[in-house]
N, CA, C and O atoms as a Tinker XYZ file with bonds, in Angstrom:
   224  protein
     1  N      0.941000   -1.075000   -0.077000    73     2
     2  CA    -0.144000   -0.063000    0.031000    64     1     3
     3  C      1.001000    1.199000   -0.399000    63     2     4     5
     4  O      2.164000    1.152000    0.003000    81     3
     5  N      0.523000    2.224000   -1.198000    73     3     6
     6  CA     1.364000    3.132000   -1.084000    64     5     7
     7  C      1.446000    4.419000    0.413000    63     6     8     9
     8  O      0.578000    4.316000    1.280000    81     7
     9  N      2.262000    5.256000    0.510000    73     7    10
    10  CA     1.985000    5.913000    1.535000    64     9    11
    11  C      1.875000    7.481000    0.869000    63    10    12    13
    12  O      2.376000    7.764000   -0.219000    81    11
    13  N      1.046000    8.551000    1.819000    73    11    14
    14  CA     0.982000    9.763000    0.931000    64    13    15
    15  C      2.438000   10.439000    1.463000    63    14    16    17
    16  O      3.021000   10.375000    2.545000    81    15
    17  N      2.785000   11.205000    0.022000    73    15    18
    18  CA     4.224000   11.834000    0.020000    64    17    19
    19  C      4.156000   13.154000    0.945000    63    18    20    21
    20  O      5.162000   13.698000    1.401000    81    19
    21  N      2.608000   13.672000    1.197000    73    19    22
    22  CA     2.465000   14.641000    2.126000    64    21    23
    23  C      2.193000   14.603000    3.671000    63    22    24    25
    24  O      2.511000   15.461000    4.494000    81    23
    25  N      1.600000   13.540000    3.862000    73    23    26
    26  CA     1.341000   13.568000    5.263000    64    25    27
    27  C      1.752000   12.117000    5.970000    63    26    28    29
    28  O      1.655000   11.849000    7.167000    81    27
    29  N      2.300000   11.147000    4.767000    73    27    30
    30  CA     2.892000   10.077000    5.575000    64    29    31
    31  C      1.653000    8.857000    5.904000    63    30    32    33
    32  O      1.900000    7.750000    6.381000    81    31
    33  N      0.601000    9.247000    5.611000    73    31    34
    34  CA    -0.701000    8.232000    5.899000    64    33    35
    35  C     -0.604000    7.360000    4.513000    63    34    36    37
    36  O     -0.176000    7.684000    3.406000    81    35
    37  N     -1.246000    5.949000    5.066000    73    35    38
    38  CA    -1.561000    4.759000    3.999000    64    37    39
    39  C     -2.404000    5.393000    3.401000    63    38    40    41
    40  O     -3.106000    6.168000    4.050000    81    39
    41  N     -2.569000    5.275000    2.145000    73    39    42
    42  CA    -3.554000    5.733000    0.836000    64    41    43
    43  C     -4.312000    4.400000    0.718000    63    42    44    45
    44  O     -3.723000    3.322000    0.799000    81    43
    45  N     -5.728000    4.514000    0.512000    73    43    46
    46  CA    -6.372000    3.595000    0.089000    64    45    47
    47  C     -6.551000    3.442000   -1.344000    63    46    48    49
    48  O     -6.315000    4.369000   -2.119000    81    47
    49  N     -7.053000    2.038000   -1.803000    73    47    50
    50  CA    -7.370000    1.998000   -3.272000    64    49    51
    51  C     -8.274000    2.358000   -3.447000    63    50    52    53
    52  O     -9.198000    2.128000   -2.667000    81    51
    53  N     -8.448000    3.200000   -4.718000    73    51    54
    54  CA    -9.839000    3.428000   -5.378000    64    53    55
    55  C    -10.066000    2.867000   -6.553000    63    54    56    57
    56  O     -9.185000    2.936000   -7.410000    81    55
    57  N    -11.330000    2.182000   -6.829000    73    55    58
    58  CA   -11.584000    1.553000   -7.943000    64    57    59
    59  C    -12.557000    2.685000   -8.997000    63    58    60    61
    60  O    -13.745000    2.987000   -8.879000    81    59
    61  N    -11.653000    3.095000   -9.920000    73    59    62
    62  CA   -12.178000    4.034000  -10.783000    64    61    63
    63  C    -13.554000    3.141000  -11.851000    63    62    64    65
    64  O    -13.611000    1.982000  -12.262000    81    63
    65  N    -14.347000    4.123000  -11.979000    73    63    66
    66  CA   -15.336000    3.628000  -13.385000    64    65    67
    67  C    -14.638000    3.250000  -14.275000    63    66    68    69
    68  O    -14.880000    2.110000  -14.671000    81    67
    69  N    -13.467000    4.040000  -14.980000    73    67    70
    70  CA   -12.821000    3.487000  -16.072000    64    69    71
    71  C    -11.197000    3.043000  -15.727000    63    70    72    73
    72  O    -10.140000    3.660000  -15.600000    81    71
    73  N    -11.579000    1.768000  -15.658000    73    71    74
    74  CA   -10.478000    0.874000  -14.898000    64    73    75
    75  C     -9.260000    1.030000  -15.981000    63    74    76    77
    76  O     -8.141000    1.244000  -15.515000    81    75
    77  N     -9.431000    0.926000  -17.547000    73    75    78
    78  CA    -8.159000    0.878000  -17.969000    64    77    79
    79  C     -7.431000    2.279000  -17.943000    63    78    80    81
    80  O     -6.364000    2.425000  -18.540000    81    79
    81  N     -8.006000    3.270000  -17.266000    73    79    82
    82  CA    -7.143000    4.592000  -17.342000    64    81    83
    83  C     -5.911000    4.494000  -16.363000    63    82    84    85
    84  O     -4.885000    5.156000  -16.519000    81    83
    85  N     -6.077000    3.793000  -15.561000    73    83    86
    86  CA    -4.695000    3.787000  -14.568000    64    85    87
    87  C     -4.421000    2.475000  -13.906000    63    86    88    89
    88  O     -5.317000    1.682000  -13.618000    81    87
    89  N     -3.059000    2.258000  -13.660000    73    87    90
    90  CA    -2.848000    0.771000  -13.298000    64    89    91
    91  C     -3.685000    0.700000  -11.817000    63    90    92    93
    92  O     -4.623000   -0.090000  -11.712000    81    91
    93  N     -3.394000    1.344000  -10.979000    73    91    94
    94  CA    -4.053000    1.711000   -9.515000    64    93    95
    95  C     -4.332000    3.038000   -9.428000    63    94    96    97
    96  O     -3.855000    3.833000  -10.239000    81    95
    97  N     -5.000000    3.350000   -8.601000    73    95    98
    98  CA    -5.391000    4.683000   -7.989000    64    97    99
    99  C     -5.827000    4.369000   -6.790000    63    98   100   101
   100  O     -6.585000    3.484000   -6.392000    81    99
   101  N     -5.027000    5.531000   -6.070000    73    99   102
   102  CA    -5.244000    5.525000   -4.747000    64   101   103
   103  C     -5.028000    6.852000   -3.785000    63   102   104   105
   104  O     -4.028000    7.550000   -3.946000    81   103
   105  N     -6.059000    7.179000   -2.730000    73   103   106
   106  CA    -6.506000    8.303000   -2.363000    64   105   107
   107  C     -6.263000    8.452000   -0.611000    63   106   108   109
   108  O     -6.581000    7.625000    0.244000    81   107
   109  N     -5.628000    9.724000   -0.424000    73   107   110
   110  CA    -5.447000    9.795000    0.943000    64   109   111
   111  C     -6.445000   10.063000    1.755000    63   110   112   113
   112  O     -7.058000   11.082000    1.435000    81   111
   113  N     -6.825000    9.526000    2.674000    73   111   114
   114  CA    -8.024000    9.561000    3.748000    64   113   115
   115  C     -7.903000   11.232000    4.271000    63   114   116   117
   116  O     -8.701000   12.152000    4.095000    81   115
   117  N     -6.749000   11.216000    4.884000    73   115   118
   118  CA    -6.407000   12.649000    5.308000    64   117   119
   119  C     -6.299000   13.581000    4.685000    63   118   120   121
   120  O     -6.799000   14.567000    5.228000    81   119
   121  N     -5.648000   13.839000    3.299000    73   119   122
   122  CA    -5.471000   15.105000    3.017000    64   121   123
   123  C     -6.278000   15.189000    1.262000    63   122   124   125
   124  O     -6.362000   16.136000    0.480000    81   123
   125  N     -6.649000   14.094000    1.180000    73   123   126
   126  CA    -7.482000   13.561000   -0.117000    64   125   127
   127  C     -6.696000   13.636000   -1.566000    63   126   128   129
   128  O     -7.241000   13.705000   -2.668000    81   127
   129  N     -5.139000   13.603000   -1.267000    73   127   130
   130  CA    -4.656000   13.614000   -2.415000    64   129   131
   131  C     -4.927000   12.112000   -3.206000    63   130   132   133
   132  O     -5.389000   11.075000   -2.730000    81   131
   133  N     -4.475000   12.396000   -4.554000    73   131   134
   134  CA    -4.816000   11.251000   -5.307000    64   133   135
   135  C     -3.615000   10.677000   -6.248000    63   134   136   137
   136  O     -3.039000   11.372000   -7.085000    81   135
   137  N     -3.355000    9.465000   -6.018000    73   135   138
   138  CA    -1.806000    8.922000   -6.948000    64   137   139
   139  C     -2.343000    7.970000   -7.761000    63   138   140   141
   140  O     -3.149000    7.119000   -7.386000    81   139
   141  N     -1.857000    8.111000   -9.014000    73   139   142
   142  CA    -2.153000    7.001000   -9.895000    64   141   143
   143  C     -0.589000    6.509000  -10.150000    63   142   144   145
   144  O      0.431000    7.167000  -10.353000    81   143
   145  N     -0.851000    4.898000  -10.044000    73   143   146
   146  CA     0.706000    4.275000  -10.296000    64   145   147
   147  C      0.377000    3.545000  -10.970000    63   146   148   149
   148  O     -0.571000    2.761000  -10.923000    81   147
   149  N      1.561000    3.818000  -12.090000    73   147   150
   150  CA     1.960000    2.769000  -13.191000    64   149   151
   151  C      2.768000    1.482000  -12.927000    63   150   152   153
   152  O      3.857000    1.589000  -13.490000    81   151
   153  N      2.650000    0.354000  -12.309000    73   151   154
   154  CA     3.437000   -0.298000  -11.840000    64   153   155
   155  C      4.555000   -0.676000  -12.988000    63   154   156   157
   156  O      5.736000   -0.936000  -12.757000    81   155
   157  N      4.042000   -0.653000  -14.026000    73   155   158
   158  CA     4.988000   -1.054000  -15.418000    64   157   159
   159  C      5.837000   -0.253000  -15.016000    63   158   160   161
   160  O      6.517000   -0.802000  -14.149000    81   159
   161  N      6.211000    0.976000  -15.240000    73   159   162
   162  CA     7.097000    1.635000  -15.174000    64   161   163
   163  C      7.840000    2.318000  -14.020000    63   162   164   165
   164  O      8.896000    2.950000  -14.007000    81   163
   165  N      7.114000    2.052000  -13.220000    73   163   166
   166  CA     7.085000    2.854000  -11.614000    64   165   167
   167  C      6.526000    4.413000  -11.764000    63   166   168   169
   168  O      6.594000    5.131000  -10.766000    81   167
   169  N      6.147000    4.777000  -12.610000    73   167   170
   170  CA     5.413000    6.482000  -12.519000    64   169   171
   171  C      4.494000    6.545000  -11.930000    63   170   172   173
   172  O      3.572000    5.757000  -12.141000    81   171
   173  N      4.415000    7.611000  -10.882000    73   171   174
   174  CA     3.419000    8.074000  -10.134000    64   173   175
   175  C      2.965000    9.430000  -10.477000    63   174   176   177
   176  O      3.710000   10.344000  -10.830000    81   175
   177  N      1.697000    9.493000  -10.348000    73   175   178
   178  CA     1.076000   10.907000  -10.881000    64   177   179
   179  C      0.088000   11.245000   -9.801000    63   178   180   181
   180  O     -0.803000   10.487000   -9.417000    81   179
   181  N      0.388000   12.762000   -9.229000    73   179   182
   182  CA    -0.115000   13.096000   -8.003000    64   181   183
   183  C     -1.477000   14.285000   -8.695000    63   182   184   185
   184  O     -1.378000   15.084000   -9.626000    81   183
   185  N     -2.645000   13.982000   -7.822000    73   183   186
   186  CA    -3.917000   15.241000   -8.163000    64   185   187
   187  C     -4.339000   15.695000   -6.942000    63   186   188   189
   188  O     -4.281000   14.963000   -5.954000    81   187
   189  N     -4.721000   16.721000   -6.898000    73   187   190
   190  CA    -5.602000   17.179000   -5.695000    64   189   191
   191  C     -6.526000   18.290000   -6.091000    63   190   192   193
   192  O     -6.283000   18.892000   -7.137000    81   191
   193  N     -7.634000   18.646000   -5.308000    73   191   194
   194  CA    -8.325000   19.596000   -5.485000    64   193   195
   195  C     -7.900000   20.539000   -4.990000    63   194   196   197
   196  O     -7.528000   20.458000   -3.819000    81   195
   197  N     -7.799000   21.774000   -5.701000    73   195   198
   198  CA    -7.255000   23.127000   -5.144000    64   197   199
   199  C     -8.561000   24.111000   -5.281000    63   198   200   201
   200  O     -9.285000   24.381000   -6.240000    81   199
   201  N     -8.553000   24.501000   -4.008000    73   199   202
   202  CA    -9.939000   25.186000   -3.615000    64   201   203
   203  C     -9.156000   26.685000   -3.302000    63   202   204   205
   204  O     -8.495000   26.604000   -2.266000    81   203
   205  N     -9.083000   27.968000   -3.926000    73   203   206
   206  CA    -8.567000   29.078000   -3.647000    64   205   207
   207  C     -8.949000   29.854000   -2.312000    63   206   208   209
   208  O     -8.214000   30.544000   -1.606000    81   207
   209  N    -10.511000   29.507000   -2.135000    73   207   210
   210  CA   -10.900000   30.053000   -0.650000    64   209   211
   211  C    -10.134000   29.245000    0.513000    63   210   212   213
   212  O    -10.345000   29.639000    1.660000    81   211
   213  N     -9.283000   28.174000    0.333000    73   211   214
   214  CA    -9.022000   27.666000    1.570000    64   213   215
   215  C     -7.617000   28.487000    1.870000    63   214   216   217
   216  O     -7.066000   28.173000    2.926000    81   215
   217  N     -7.131000   29.251000    1.264000    73   215   218
   218  CA    -6.033000   30.183000    1.340000    64   217   219
   219  C     -6.181000   30.986000    2.804000    63   218   220   221
   220  O     -7.303000   31.038000    3.307000    81   219
   221  N     -5.144000   31.556000    3.426000    73   219   222
   222  CA    -5.623000   32.548000    4.390000    64   221   223
   223  C     -5.026000   33.883000    4.052000    63   222   224
   224  O     -5.294000   34.870000    4.737000    81   223
């Protein structure tokens, strides 16, 4: 199970509707960061929702 690169919490596996889009997709329960993992190449892509109203 991958670990979140921001908060070091375990990331839960998510099953997307379009399974062929990613090898595996994981989401952090603490900070909601999503990580797509391509096991063949070792590539990892991070995504998160940005809300400008959250800034101080």
